[in-house]
Amino acid sequence: MDPTGPDLVAHGQLHPSGSLLPASLPSTLTVMCGTARGILQLQNGRIVVEEEDGSTVEVVPQDFERMGGRGATKKWKQSIRVANLPPGQSMTLGEWLAARGLEIRANLIT
């Protein structure tokens, strides 16, 4: 786990979670990458993954990509996908963030 992982900074009204996310956004998003599933915490940009023993670990997107077996691509915005979409729909995390006006730049999500 990378302790210098991304922090989330967004412009707009305070989210009910207390972060600076726009109020229209959820505070979490279920994501998947290869064999890995997790919950992206939008307030800090980290992904919570449940381990086989039932414990949880927070990882940065690059580590989540490796956990899912896709670390060689090194394009986590394309490798990580939004889960729980209606049948026939598919969206990368990068597409989801861009559609909501969020951008990830060098350890910041703005």
PDB file of C-alpha atoms in Angstrom:
ATOM      1  CA  MET A   1       0.000   0.000   0.000  1.00  0.00           C
ATOM      2  CA  ASP A   2       1.332   3.416  -0.973  1.00  0.00           C
ATOM      3  CA  PRO A   3       1.014   5.926   1.907  1.00  0.00           C
ATOM      4  CA  THR A   4       1.412   8.803  -0.547  1.00  0.00           C
ATOM      5  CA  GLY A   5      -1.609   7.774  -2.601  1.00  0.00           C
ATOM      6  CA  PRO A   6      -4.117  10.129  -4.160  1.00  0.00           C
ATOM      7  CA  ASP A   7      -6.140  12.610  -2.156  1.00  0.00           C
ATOM      8  CA  LEU A   8      -9.483  13.850  -3.415  1.00  0.00           C
ATOM      9  CA  VAL A   9     -10.068  17.552  -3.804  1.00  0.00           C
ATOM     10  CA  ALA A  10     -13.181  18.726  -5.607  1.00  0.00           C
ATOM     11  CA  HIS A  11     -14.833  22.059  -6.156  1.00  0.00           C
ATOM     12  CA  GLY A  12     -18.464  22.645  -5.256  1.00  0.00           C
ATOM     13  CA  GLN A  13     -20.797  22.177  -2.328  1.00  0.00           C
ATOM     14  CA  LEU A  14     -19.871  20.016   0.594  1.00  0.00           C
ATOM     15  CA  HIS A  15     -20.888  16.404   0.176  1.00  0.00           C
ATOM     16  CA  PRO A  16     -22.970  14.881   3.010  1.00  0.00           C
ATOM     17  CA  SER A  17     -19.868  12.825   3.888  1.00  0.00           C
ATOM     18  CA  GLY A  18     -18.112  16.069   4.846  1.00  0.00           C
ATOM     19  CA  SER A  19     -15.684  16.022   1.925  1.00  0.00           C
ATOM     20  CA  LEU A  20     -15.441  18.683  -0.761  1.00  0.00           C
ATOM     21  CA  LEU A  21     -17.104  16.440  -3.357  1.00  0.00           C
ATOM     22  CA  PRO A  22     -20.079  17.934  -5.152  1.00  0.00           C
ATOM     23  CA  ALA A  23     -23.243  16.867  -3.303  1.00  0.00           C
ATOM     24  CA  SER A  24     -24.561  15.144  -6.448  1.00  0.00           C
ATOM     25  CA  LEU A  25     -21.808  12.492  -6.337  1.00  0.00           C
ATOM     26  CA  PRO A  26     -21.882   9.312  -4.268  1.00  0.00           C
ATOM     27  CA  SER A  27     -19.211   8.978  -1.588  1.00  0.00           C
ATOM     28  CA  THR A  28     -18.225   5.496  -2.831  1.00  0.00           C
ATOM     29  CA  LEU A  29     -18.214   3.589  -6.108  1.00  0.00           C
ATOM     30  CA  THR A  30     -17.983  -0.178  -6.606  1.00  0.00           C
ATOM     31  CA  VAL A  31     -15.160  -0.981  -9.023  1.00  0.00           C
ATOM     32  CA  MET A  32     -13.487  -4.052 -10.515  1.00  0.00           C
ATOM     33  CA  CYS A  33     -10.278  -4.838 -12.321  1.00  0.00           C
ATOM     34  CA  GLY A  34      -9.652  -8.349 -13.622  1.00  0.00           C
ATOM     35  CA  THR A  35     -10.303 -10.645 -10.665  1.00  0.00           C
ATOM     36  CA  ALA A  36     -10.355  -7.848  -8.050  1.00  0.00           C
ATOM     37  CA  ARG A  37     -13.431  -6.057  -6.716  1.00  0.00           C
ATOM     38  CA  GLY A  38     -13.407  -3.117  -4.359  1.00  0.00           C
ATOM     39  CA  ILE A  39     -15.024   0.087  -3.203  1.00  0.00           C
ATOM     40  CA  LEU A  40     -13.483   3.358  -4.386  1.00  0.00           C
ATOM     41  CA  GLN A  41     -13.706   6.012  -1.681  1.00  0.00           C
ATOM     42  CA  LEU A  42     -14.128   9.216  -3.633  1.00  0.00           C
ATOM     43  CA  GLN A  43     -13.109  11.436  -0.723  1.00  0.00           C
ATOM     44  CA  ASN A  44      -9.545  10.078  -0.712  1.00  0.00           C
ATOM     45  CA  GLY A  45      -9.152   8.202  -4.016  1.00  0.00           C
ATOM     46  CA  ARG A  46      -8.309   4.880  -2.342  1.00  0.00           C
ATOM     47  CA  ILE A  47      -9.952   1.530  -2.991  1.00  0.00           C
ATOM     48  CA  VAL A  48     -11.051  -0.710  -0.114  1.00  0.00           C
ATOM     49  CA  VAL A  49     -10.560  -4.397  -0.889  1.00  0.00           C
ATOM     50  CA  GLU A  50     -11.762  -7.328   1.215  1.00  0.00           C
ATOM     51  CA  GLU A  51      -9.032  -9.916   1.750  1.00  0.00           C
ATOM     52  CA  GLU A  52      -9.688 -13.680   1.751  1.00  0.00           C
ATOM     53  CA  ASP A  53      -9.585 -13.717   5.572  1.00  0.00           C
ATOM     54  CA  GLY A  54     -12.353 -11.084   5.733  1.00  0.00           C
ATOM     55  CA  SER A  55     -10.089  -8.185   6.689  1.00  0.00           C
ATOM     56  CA  THR A  56      -9.983  -5.079   4.516  1.00  0.00           C
ATOM     57  CA  VAL A  57      -7.092  -3.125   3.080  1.00  0.00           C
ATOM     58  CA  GLU A  58      -6.994   0.308   1.416  1.00  0.00           C
ATOM     59  CA  VAL A  59      -4.913   0.540  -1.743  1.00  0.00           C
ATOM     60  CA  VAL A  60      -4.183   3.157  -4.373  1.00  0.00           C
ATOM     61  CA  PRO A  61      -5.570   2.506  -7.881  1.00  0.00           C
ATOM     62  CA  GLN A  62      -2.193   1.332  -9.228  1.00  0.00           C
ATOM     63  CA  ASP A  63      -1.995  -1.365  -6.533  1.00  0.00           C
ATOM     64  CA  PHE A  64      -5.620  -2.380  -7.166  1.00  0.00           C
ATOM     65  CA  GLU A  65      -4.783  -2.810 -10.853  1.00  0.00           C
ATOM     66  CA  ARG A  66      -1.921  -5.154  -9.890  1.00  0.00           C
ATOM     67  CA  MET A  67      -4.193  -7.089  -7.487  1.00  0.00           C
ATOM     68  CA  GLY A  68      -6.572  -7.731 -10.380  1.00  0.00           C
ATOM     69  CA  GLY A  69      -3.791  -9.124 -12.556  1.00  0.00           C
ATOM     70  CA  ARG A  70      -3.586  -6.151 -14.895  1.00  0.00           C
ATOM     71  CA  GLY A  71      -0.564  -4.338 -13.485  1.00  0.00           C
ATOM     72  CA  ALA A  72       1.430  -4.745 -16.700  1.00  0.00           C
ATOM     73  CA  THR A  73      -0.898  -2.347 -18.541  1.00  0.00           C
ATOM     74  CA  LYS A  74      -0.038   0.569 -16.216  1.00  0.00           C
ATOM     75  CA  LYS A  75      -3.183   2.384 -17.339  1.00  0.00           C
ATOM     76  CA  TRP A  76      -5.382   2.003 -14.293  1.00  0.00           C
ATOM     77  CA  LYS A  77      -7.944   4.590 -15.449  1.00  0.00           C
ATOM     78  CA  GLN A  78      -8.686   2.209 -18.327  1.00  0.00           C
ATOM     79  CA  SER A  79      -8.145  -1.097 -16.493  1.00  0.00           C
ATOM     80  CA  ILE A  80     -10.415  -0.328 -13.541  1.00  0.00           C
ATOM     81  CA  ARG A  81     -14.088  -0.512 -14.460  1.00  0.00           C
ATOM     82  CA  VAL A  82     -17.248   0.648 -12.746  1.00  0.00           C
ATOM     83  CA  ALA A  83     -19.165  -2.357 -11.380  1.00  0.00           C
ATOM     84  CA  ASN A  84     -22.910  -2.857 -10.923  1.00  0.00           C
ATOM     85  CA  LEU A  85     -23.948  -1.125 -14.140  1.00  0.00           C
ATOM     86  CA  PRO A  86     -27.088  -2.290 -15.969  1.00  0.00           C
ATOM     87  CA  PRO A  87     -26.619  -5.277 -18.315  1.00  0.00           C
ATOM     88  CA  GLY A  88     -24.959  -4.302 -21.573  1.00  0.00           C
ATOM     89  CA  GLN A  89     -23.351  -1.177 -20.134  1.00  0.00           C
ATOM     90  CA  SER A  90     -19.647  -0.826 -19.463  1.00  0.00           C
ATOM     91  CA  MET A  91     -17.584   2.130 -18.270  1.00  0.00           C
ATOM     92  CA  THR A  92     -13.977   2.597 -17.244  1.00  0.00           C
ATOM     93  CA  LEU A  93     -13.178   4.527 -14.095  1.00  0.00           C
ATOM     94  CA  GLY A  94     -11.498   7.149 -16.270  1.00  0.00           C
ATOM     95  CA  GLU A  95     -14.705   7.623 -18.284  1.00  0.00           C
ATOM     96  CA  TRP A  96     -16.791   7.827 -15.099  1.00  0.00           C
ATOM     97  CA  LEU A  97     -14.524  10.477 -13.564  1.00  0.00           C
ATOM     98  CA  ALA A  98     -14.380  12.518 -16.788  1.00  0.00           C
ATOM     99  CA  ALA A  99     -18.177  12.435 -17.188  1.00  0.00           C
ATOM    100  CA  ARG A 100     -18.467  14.036 -13.746  1.00  0.00           C
ATOM    101  CA  GLY A 101     -15.822  16.670 -14.310  1.00  0.00           C
ATOM    102  CA  LEU A 102     -13.234  15.027 -12.066  1.00  0.00           C
ATOM    103  CA  GLU A 103      -9.614  14.749 -13.070  1.00  0.00           C
ATOM    104  CA  ILE A 104      -6.779  12.783 -11.548  1.00  0.00           C
ATOM    105  CA  ARG A 105      -3.422  14.537 -11.603  1.00  0.00           C
ATOM    106  CA  ALA A 106      -0.292  13.482  -9.680  1.00  0.00           C
ATOM    107  CA  ASN A 107      -1.874  12.275  -6.460  1.00  0.00           C
ATOM    108  CA  LEU A 108      -4.866  14.647  -6.630  1.00  0.00           C
ATOM    109  CA  ILE A 109      -8.405  14.096  -7.818  1.00  0.00           C
ATOM    110  CA  THR A 110      -9.894  17.485  -8.636  1.00  0.00           C
TER     111      THR A 110
END
